[in-house]
């Protein structure tokens, strides 16, 4: 079986609570996307100060305890884990050998000579470059939120619009 291991909230919300991070998808949207890809399940972990303080070795030990049937880990080549992000796929590979796990780091995708990253996608969205955001995502960019009553400016001009609040969405 193939499962996704991910955090419910962005780790930066714990590591740098004053820094505002614009999420690319709600938790519900991420779950739906993973399900559509055929994963058998999703392990959604609450990232907290305790997890943030784990050394890379302790993080790997915790994975082994929580997932005793674990056989293979697929991660991005730039994935970091453990306290201060000091764990790397190479470190994971060295730990995995004695546990008989296979580790497969996936190379970062590159578009127009620049690596694809959530930061790059967020910048494209912030600049209103939704074509680039869609190309980087590999799907049309979309937003989720609650439609709110507005000032009716668009409707009065004959162009109905939807005011979407994304406040508080995870």
Tab-separated table of C-alpha atoms in Angstrom:
chain	number	residue	atom	x	y	z
A	1	UNK	CA	0.000	0.000	0.000
A	2	UNK	CA	1.087	3.556	-0.694
A	3	UNK	CA	0.415	6.194	1.925
A	4	UNK	CA	1.124	9.910	2.121
A	5	UNK	CA	2.750	11.256	5.269
A	6	UNK	CA	2.204	14.991	5.601
A	7	UNK	CA	1.556	17.669	8.171
A	8	UNK	CA	-1.903	19.130	8.785
A	9	UNK	CA	-0.585	22.684	9.052
A	10	UNK	CA	2.473	24.181	7.416
A	11	UNK	CA	5.479	23.669	9.744
A	12	UNK	CA	6.310	27.367	9.458
A	13	UNK	CA	3.110	28.100	11.428
A	14	UNK	CA	4.909	26.571	14.449
A	15	UNK	CA	8.520	27.442	13.618
A	16	UNK	CA	7.804	31.097	12.768
A	17	UNK	CA	4.273	31.842	14.014
A	18	UNK	CA	4.548	35.568	13.204
A	19	UNK	CA	5.394	34.889	9.553
A	20	UNK	CA	2.259	34.729	7.445
A	21	UNK	CA	2.344	31.954	4.888
A	22	UNK	CA	-0.120	31.784	2.030
A	23	UNK	CA	-1.161	28.178	1.568
A	24	UNK	CA	-1.570	26.870	-1.961
A	25	UNK	CA	-4.297	24.382	-0.982
A	26	UNK	CA	-6.619	23.771	1.929
A	27	UNK	CA	-6.101	20.572	3.904
A	28	UNK	CA	-9.298	19.210	2.371
A	29	UNK	CA	-8.047	19.993	-1.143
A	30	UNK	CA	-4.707	18.297	-0.448
A	31	UNK	CA	-6.480	15.185	0.832
A	32	UNK	CA	-8.723	15.093	-2.247
A	33	UNK	CA	-5.702	15.522	-4.545
A	34	UNK	CA	-3.837	12.661	-2.845
A	35	UNK	CA	-6.917	10.444	-3.032
A	36	UNK	CA	-7.318	11.193	-6.744
A	37	UNK	CA	-3.744	9.975	-7.284
A	38	UNK	CA	-4.659	6.557	-5.897
A	39	UNK	CA	-2.963	6.567	-2.518
A	40	UNK	CA	-4.399	4.054	-0.066
A	41	UNK	CA	-4.369	6.511	2.803
A	42	UNK	CA	-3.077	9.762	4.207
A	43	UNK	CA	-1.339	10.126	7.546
A	44	UNK	CA	-2.034	13.725	8.532
A	45	UNK	CA	0.216	14.671	11.456
A	46	UNK	CA	-0.137	17.751	13.631
A	47	UNK	CA	3.245	19.463	13.443
A	48	UNK	CA	4.039	20.805	16.900
A	49	UNK	CA	6.978	21.961	19.017
A	50	UNK	CA	7.722	18.380	20.084
A	51	UNK	CA	8.040	17.167	16.489
A	52	UNK	CA	10.029	20.287	15.587
A	53	UNK	CA	12.538	19.503	18.340
A	54	UNK	CA	13.244	15.919	17.217
A	55	UNK	CA	16.727	15.260	15.905
A	56	UNK	CA	16.821	13.628	12.472
A	57	UNK	CA	17.747	10.321	14.157
A	58	UNK	CA	14.819	10.588	16.587
A	59	UNK	CA	12.484	11.454	13.710
A	60	UNK	CA	13.552	8.309	11.815
A	61	UNK	CA	13.185	6.219	14.989
A	62	UNK	CA	9.660	7.614	15.443
A	63	UNK	CA	8.792	6.739	11.841
A	64	UNK	CA	9.928	3.158	12.471
A	65	UNK	CA	7.780	2.903	15.618
A	66	UNK	CA	4.667	4.493	14.125
A	67	UNK	CA	4.966	2.681	10.780
A	68	UNK	CA	6.380	-0.785	11.534
A	69	UNK	CA	5.504	-2.069	8.028
A	70	UNK	CA	7.332	0.794	6.314
A	71	UNK	CA	9.364	-0.418	3.331
A	72	UNK	CA	9.943	2.553	1.079
A	73	UNK	CA	10.083	6.330	1.395
A	74	UNK	CA	9.766	8.624	-1.608
A	75	UNK	CA	10.685	12.245	-0.910
A	76	UNK	CA	11.888	15.324	-2.711
A	77	UNK	CA	15.658	15.584	-3.125
A	78	UNK	CA	15.545	18.854	-1.181
A	79	UNK	CA	13.350	17.520	1.654
A	80	UNK	CA	14.570	18.444	5.123
A	81	UNK	CA	13.400	17.008	8.428
A	82	UNK	CA	14.379	16.978	12.065
A	83	UNK	CA	15.425	19.855	14.294
A	84	UNK	CA	16.427	22.881	12.247
A	85	UNK	CA	15.869	20.887	9.044
A	86	UNK	CA	19.212	19.116	9.433
A	87	UNK	CA	17.971	15.738	8.149
A	88	UNK	CA	18.413	15.128	4.415
A	89	UNK	CA	17.516	12.342	1.992
A	90	UNK	CA	21.174	11.192	2.137
A	91	UNK	CA	20.976	10.965	5.930
A	92	UNK	CA	17.658	9.128	5.645
A	93	UNK	CA	19.212	6.682	3.171
A	94	UNK	CA	22.040	5.911	5.604
A	95	UNK	CA	19.539	5.309	8.443
A	96	UNK	CA	17.230	3.309	6.200
A	97	UNK	CA	19.832	0.699	5.253
A	98	UNK	CA	19.835	-0.904	8.695
A	99	UNK	CA	16.017	-0.868	8.722
A	100	UNK	CA	15.819	-2.411	5.234
A	101	UNK	CA	13.917	0.563	3.877
A	102	UNK	CA	14.349	1.850	0.370
A	103	UNK	CA	14.657	5.627	0.007
A	104	UNK	CA	13.929	7.258	-3.352
A	105	UNK	CA	14.689	10.976	-3.563
A	106	UNK	CA	12.792	12.572	-6.464
A	107	UNK	CA	14.664	15.268	-8.403
A	108	UNK	CA	13.254	18.784	-8.299
A	109	UNK	CA	11.313	19.721	-11.435
A	110	UNK	CA	12.709	22.626	-13.415
A	111	UNK	CA	10.707	24.956	-15.670
A	112	UNK	CA	12.403	27.702	-17.698
A	113	UNK	CA	15.691	26.807	-16.029
A	114	UNK	CA	14.359	27.561	-12.526
A	115	UNK	CA	13.390	24.918	-9.940
A	116	UNK	CA	9.686	24.518	-9.235
A	117	UNK	CA	8.899	25.284	-5.602
A	118	UNK	CA	5.961	26.379	-3.499
A	119	UNK	CA	7.750	29.706	-2.963
A	120	UNK	CA	7.963	30.245	-6.723
A	121	UNK	CA	4.278	29.353	-7.131
A	122	UNK	CA	3.295	31.735	-4.320
A	123	UNK	CA	5.278	34.543	-5.973
A	124	UNK	CA	3.559	33.890	-9.317
A	125	UNK	CA	0.152	34.046	-7.618
A	126	UNK	CA	1.073	37.214	-5.705
A	127	UNK	CA	2.089	38.862	-9.015
A	128	UNK	CA	-1.124	37.729	-10.689
A	129	UNK	CA	0.736	35.427	-13.096
A	130	UNK	CA	-1.803	32.604	-12.953
A	131	UNK	CA	-0.546	31.099	-16.222
A	132	UNK	CA	2.873	30.566	-14.656
A	133	UNK	CA	1.317	29.338	-11.400
A	134	UNK	CA	-0.737	26.793	-13.370
A	135	UNK	CA	2.316	25.657	-15.354
A	136	UNK	CA	4.314	25.211	-12.149
A	137	UNK	CA	1.464	23.321	-10.465
A	138	UNK	CA	0.814	21.118	-13.469
A	139	UNK	CA	-2.884	21.916	-13.157
A	140	UNK	CA	-5.041	25.041	-13.257
A	141	UNK	CA	-4.506	27.309	-10.263
A	142	UNK	CA	-7.601	27.616	-8.084
A	143	UNK	CA	-8.586	29.061	-4.747
A	144	UNK	CA	-10.941	27.792	-2.074
A	145	UNK	CA	-12.875	29.795	0.417
A	146	UNK	CA	-16.210	31.079	1.554
A	147	UNK	CA	-18.171	33.398	-0.737
A	148	UNK	CA	-18.843	36.607	1.197
A	149	UNK	CA	-21.292	39.423	0.535
A	150	UNK	CA	-19.482	42.366	-0.985
A	151	UNK	CA	-20.279	45.960	-1.928
A	152	UNK	CA	-22.030	44.881	-5.166
A	153	UNK	CA	-19.640	47.016	-7.243
A	154	UNK	CA	-19.244	44.313	-9.914
A	155	UNK	CA	-22.963	43.537	-10.057
A	156	UNK	CA	-23.848	47.217	-10.449
A	157	UNK	CA	-21.434	47.409	-13.388
A	158	UNK	CA	-23.035	44.319	-14.934
A	159	UNK	CA	-20.101	42.066	-14.024
A	160	UNK	CA	-21.089	39.780	-11.142
A	161	UNK	CA	-18.134	38.670	-9.053
A	162	UNK	CA	-17.569	36.427	-6.063
A	163	UNK	CA	-15.797	37.774	-3.008
A	164	UNK	CA	-13.971	34.803	-1.548
A	165	UNK	CA	-12.636	34.862	1.989
A	166	UNK	CA	-9.718	32.520	2.572
A	167	UNK	CA	-9.192	33.736	6.128
A	168	UNK	CA	-8.703	30.928	8.605
A	169	UNK	CA	-8.486	28.154	5.999
A	170	UNK	CA	-5.746	25.612	6.518
